[in-house]
Coordinates of C-alpha atoms and ligand atoms in Angstrom, one line a residue:
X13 CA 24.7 -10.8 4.5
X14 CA 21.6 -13.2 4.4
X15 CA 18.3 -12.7 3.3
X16 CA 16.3 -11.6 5.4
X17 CA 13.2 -13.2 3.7
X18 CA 14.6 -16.4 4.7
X19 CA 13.6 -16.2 8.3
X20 CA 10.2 -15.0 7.7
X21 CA 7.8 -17.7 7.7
X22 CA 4.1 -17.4 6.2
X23 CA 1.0 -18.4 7.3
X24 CA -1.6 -18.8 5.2
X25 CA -5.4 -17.4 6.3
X26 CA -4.2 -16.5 10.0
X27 CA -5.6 -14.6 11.9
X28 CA -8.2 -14.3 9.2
X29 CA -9.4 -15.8 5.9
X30 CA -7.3 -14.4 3.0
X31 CA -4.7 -12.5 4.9
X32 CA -0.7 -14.6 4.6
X33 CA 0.6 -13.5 8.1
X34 CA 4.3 -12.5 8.0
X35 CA 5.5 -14.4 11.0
X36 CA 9.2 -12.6 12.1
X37 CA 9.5 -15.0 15.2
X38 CA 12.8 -16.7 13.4
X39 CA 14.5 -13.4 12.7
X40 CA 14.8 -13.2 16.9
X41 CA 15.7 -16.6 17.6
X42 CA 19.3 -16.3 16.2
X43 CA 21.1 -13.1 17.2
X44 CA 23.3 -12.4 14.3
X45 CA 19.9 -12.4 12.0
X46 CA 18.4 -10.2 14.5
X47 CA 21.5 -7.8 14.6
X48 CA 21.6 -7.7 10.6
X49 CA 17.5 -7.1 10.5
X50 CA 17.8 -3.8 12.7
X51 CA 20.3 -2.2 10.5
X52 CA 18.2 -0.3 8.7
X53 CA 16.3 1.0 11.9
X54 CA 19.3 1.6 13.3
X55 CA 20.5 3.6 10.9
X56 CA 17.0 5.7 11.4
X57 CA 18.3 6.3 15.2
X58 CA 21.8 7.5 13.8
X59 CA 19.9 10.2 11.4
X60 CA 17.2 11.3 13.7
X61 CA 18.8 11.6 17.1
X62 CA 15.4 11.2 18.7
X63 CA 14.3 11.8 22.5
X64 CA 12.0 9.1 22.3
X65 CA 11.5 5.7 20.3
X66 CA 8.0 5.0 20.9
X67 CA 7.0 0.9 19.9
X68 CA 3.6 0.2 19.0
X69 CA 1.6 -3.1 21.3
X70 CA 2.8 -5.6 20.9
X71 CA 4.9 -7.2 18.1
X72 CA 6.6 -3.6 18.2
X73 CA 7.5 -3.4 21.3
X74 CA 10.1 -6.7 21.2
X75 CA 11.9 -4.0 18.5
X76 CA 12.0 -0.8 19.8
X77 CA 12.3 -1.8 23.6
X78 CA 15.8 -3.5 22.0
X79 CA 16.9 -0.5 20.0
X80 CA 15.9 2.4 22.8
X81 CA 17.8 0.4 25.2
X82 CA 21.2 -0.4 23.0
X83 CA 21.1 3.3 22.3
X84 CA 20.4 4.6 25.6
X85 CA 17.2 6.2 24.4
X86 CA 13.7 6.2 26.7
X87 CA 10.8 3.7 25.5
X88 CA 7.2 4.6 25.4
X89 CA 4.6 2.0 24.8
X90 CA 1.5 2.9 22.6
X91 CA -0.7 0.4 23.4
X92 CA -4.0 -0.9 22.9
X93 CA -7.6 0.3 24.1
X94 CA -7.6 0.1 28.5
X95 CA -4.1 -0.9 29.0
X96 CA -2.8 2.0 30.0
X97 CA -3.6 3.5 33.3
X98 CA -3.9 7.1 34.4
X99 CA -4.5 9.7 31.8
X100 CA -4.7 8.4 28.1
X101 CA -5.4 9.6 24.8
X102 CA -6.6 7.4 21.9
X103 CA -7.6 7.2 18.2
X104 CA -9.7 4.3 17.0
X105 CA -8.9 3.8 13.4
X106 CA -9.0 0.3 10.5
X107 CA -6.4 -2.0 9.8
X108 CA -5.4 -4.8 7.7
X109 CA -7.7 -7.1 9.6
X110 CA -10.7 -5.4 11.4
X111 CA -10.7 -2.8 13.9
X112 CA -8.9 -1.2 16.6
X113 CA -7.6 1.8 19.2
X114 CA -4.4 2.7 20.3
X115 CA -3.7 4.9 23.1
X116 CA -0.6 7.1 24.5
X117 CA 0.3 8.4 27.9
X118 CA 0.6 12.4 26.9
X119 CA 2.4 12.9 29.9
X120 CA 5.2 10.2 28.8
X121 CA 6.2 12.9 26.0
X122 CA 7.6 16.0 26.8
X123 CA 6.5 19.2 24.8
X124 CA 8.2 19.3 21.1
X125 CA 10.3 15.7 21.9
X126 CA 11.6 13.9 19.2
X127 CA 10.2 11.1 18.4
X128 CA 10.4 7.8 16.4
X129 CA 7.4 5.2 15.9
X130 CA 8.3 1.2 15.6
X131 CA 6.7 -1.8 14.6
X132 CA 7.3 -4.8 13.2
X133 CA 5.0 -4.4 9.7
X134 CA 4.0 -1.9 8.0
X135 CA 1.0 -3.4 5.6
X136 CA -1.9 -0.5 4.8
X137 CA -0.5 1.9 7.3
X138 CA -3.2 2.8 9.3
X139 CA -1.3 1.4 12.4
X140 CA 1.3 3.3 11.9
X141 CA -0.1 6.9 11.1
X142 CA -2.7 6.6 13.6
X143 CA 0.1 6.2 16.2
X144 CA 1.8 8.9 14.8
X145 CA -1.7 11.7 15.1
X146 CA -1.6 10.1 18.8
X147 CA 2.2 11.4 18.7
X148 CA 1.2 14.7 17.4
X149 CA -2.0 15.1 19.5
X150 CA 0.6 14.2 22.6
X151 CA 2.7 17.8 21.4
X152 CA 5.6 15.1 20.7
X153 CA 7.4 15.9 17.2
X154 CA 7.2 13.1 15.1
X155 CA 10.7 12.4 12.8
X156 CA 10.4 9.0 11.4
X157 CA 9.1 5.4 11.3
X158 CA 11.1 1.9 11.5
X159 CA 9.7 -1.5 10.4
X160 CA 11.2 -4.3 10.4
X161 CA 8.8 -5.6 7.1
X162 CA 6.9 -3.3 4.9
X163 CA 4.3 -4.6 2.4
X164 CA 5.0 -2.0 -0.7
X165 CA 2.0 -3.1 -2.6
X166 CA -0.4 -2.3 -0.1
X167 CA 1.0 1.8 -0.2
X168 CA 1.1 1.6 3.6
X169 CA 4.0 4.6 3.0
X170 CA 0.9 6.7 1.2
X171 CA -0.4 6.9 4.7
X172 CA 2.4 8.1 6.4
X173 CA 3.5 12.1 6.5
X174 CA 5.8 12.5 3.8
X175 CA 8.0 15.3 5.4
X176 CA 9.7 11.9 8.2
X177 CA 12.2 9.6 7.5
X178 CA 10.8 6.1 6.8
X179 CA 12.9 2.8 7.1
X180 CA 11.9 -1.0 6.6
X181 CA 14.7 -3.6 6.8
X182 CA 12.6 -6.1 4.4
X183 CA 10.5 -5.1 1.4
X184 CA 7.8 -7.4 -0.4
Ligands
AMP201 P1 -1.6 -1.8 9.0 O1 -2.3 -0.9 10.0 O2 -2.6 -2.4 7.9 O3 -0.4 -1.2 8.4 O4 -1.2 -3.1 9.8 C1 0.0 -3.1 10.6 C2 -0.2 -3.9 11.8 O5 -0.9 -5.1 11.7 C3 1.1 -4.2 12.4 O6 1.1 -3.9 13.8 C4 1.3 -5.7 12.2 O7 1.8 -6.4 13.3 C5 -0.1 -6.2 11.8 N1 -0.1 -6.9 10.5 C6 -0.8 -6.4 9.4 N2 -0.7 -7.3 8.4 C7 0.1 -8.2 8.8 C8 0.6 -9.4 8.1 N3 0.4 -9.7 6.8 N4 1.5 -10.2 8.8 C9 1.8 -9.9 10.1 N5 1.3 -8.8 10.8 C10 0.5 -8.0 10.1

């Protein structure tokens, strides 16, 4: 086993003044690191048995497109404000660096499905719970979250509802 934190590069000031920017790009590039980094999300699949893995635009998607085909699982994409077409639902909420929307296709999720949210970082969590109310607000049954980085000391986890299963394959 390697460290992980090895293949995770960081930029200083990008995209903005004072933020270090966790750049995962070298976790994908050799496929053994990339097999030993989904572990831990993996294992969120094998306790959740969910319906759906939805991944959140876009550094998510590259994650949970991987693990919901491997697993023979359907993908939804919640993306960012006027992407989707046909009939959306959003929430506009803050994150680490400014503002933004995201938006789900409620017709994508059946009535009481089980489903998992992933993204690459968790860092204040606002991401990550807002696509979870857009989970909820779809009638979809949220069970857990899978990062591949979590940034502890900004209590991202705080944000998230206690009663799912959380996993992050790398911890700051
Ligand atoms: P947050 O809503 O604060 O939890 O931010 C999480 C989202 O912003 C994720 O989709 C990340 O891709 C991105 N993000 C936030 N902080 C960083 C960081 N330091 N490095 C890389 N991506 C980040």
């Amino acid at each position: 086993m390697v460290n992980l934190k090895n293949y995770v590069s960081e930029i200083n000031d990008f995209p903005k003044h004072g933020i270090v920017f966790k750049d995962i790009n070298p976790i994908y590039r050799d496929p053994l690191i990339w097999k030993q980094a989904m572990r831990a999300i993996e294992d969120l699949v094998i306790k959740t048995s969910p319906d759906l893995i939805a991944g959140i635009e876009s550094r998510g998607f590259i994650i949970a497109s991987a693990l919901a085909y491997k697993n023979e699982i359907g993908f939804i994409p919640i993306r960012k404000s006027g992407k989707l077409p046909g009939k959306v639902i959003g929430i506009n909420y803050h994150l680490e660096y400014g503002s933004d929307r995201l938006e789900v296709e409620p017709e994508s999720i059946k009535k009481n499905s089980r489903v998992i949210i992933i993204d690459d970082l968790l860092a204040t969590g606002g991401t990550a719970s807002t696509a979870g109310k857009l989970i909820t607000e779809a009638e979809g049954q949220l069970i857990g979250y899978g990062f591949l980085i979590e940034l502890s000391n900004l209590n991202g986890r705080k944000k998230l509802n206690p009663e799912v299963l959380i996993k992050s394959s790398i911890i700051y």
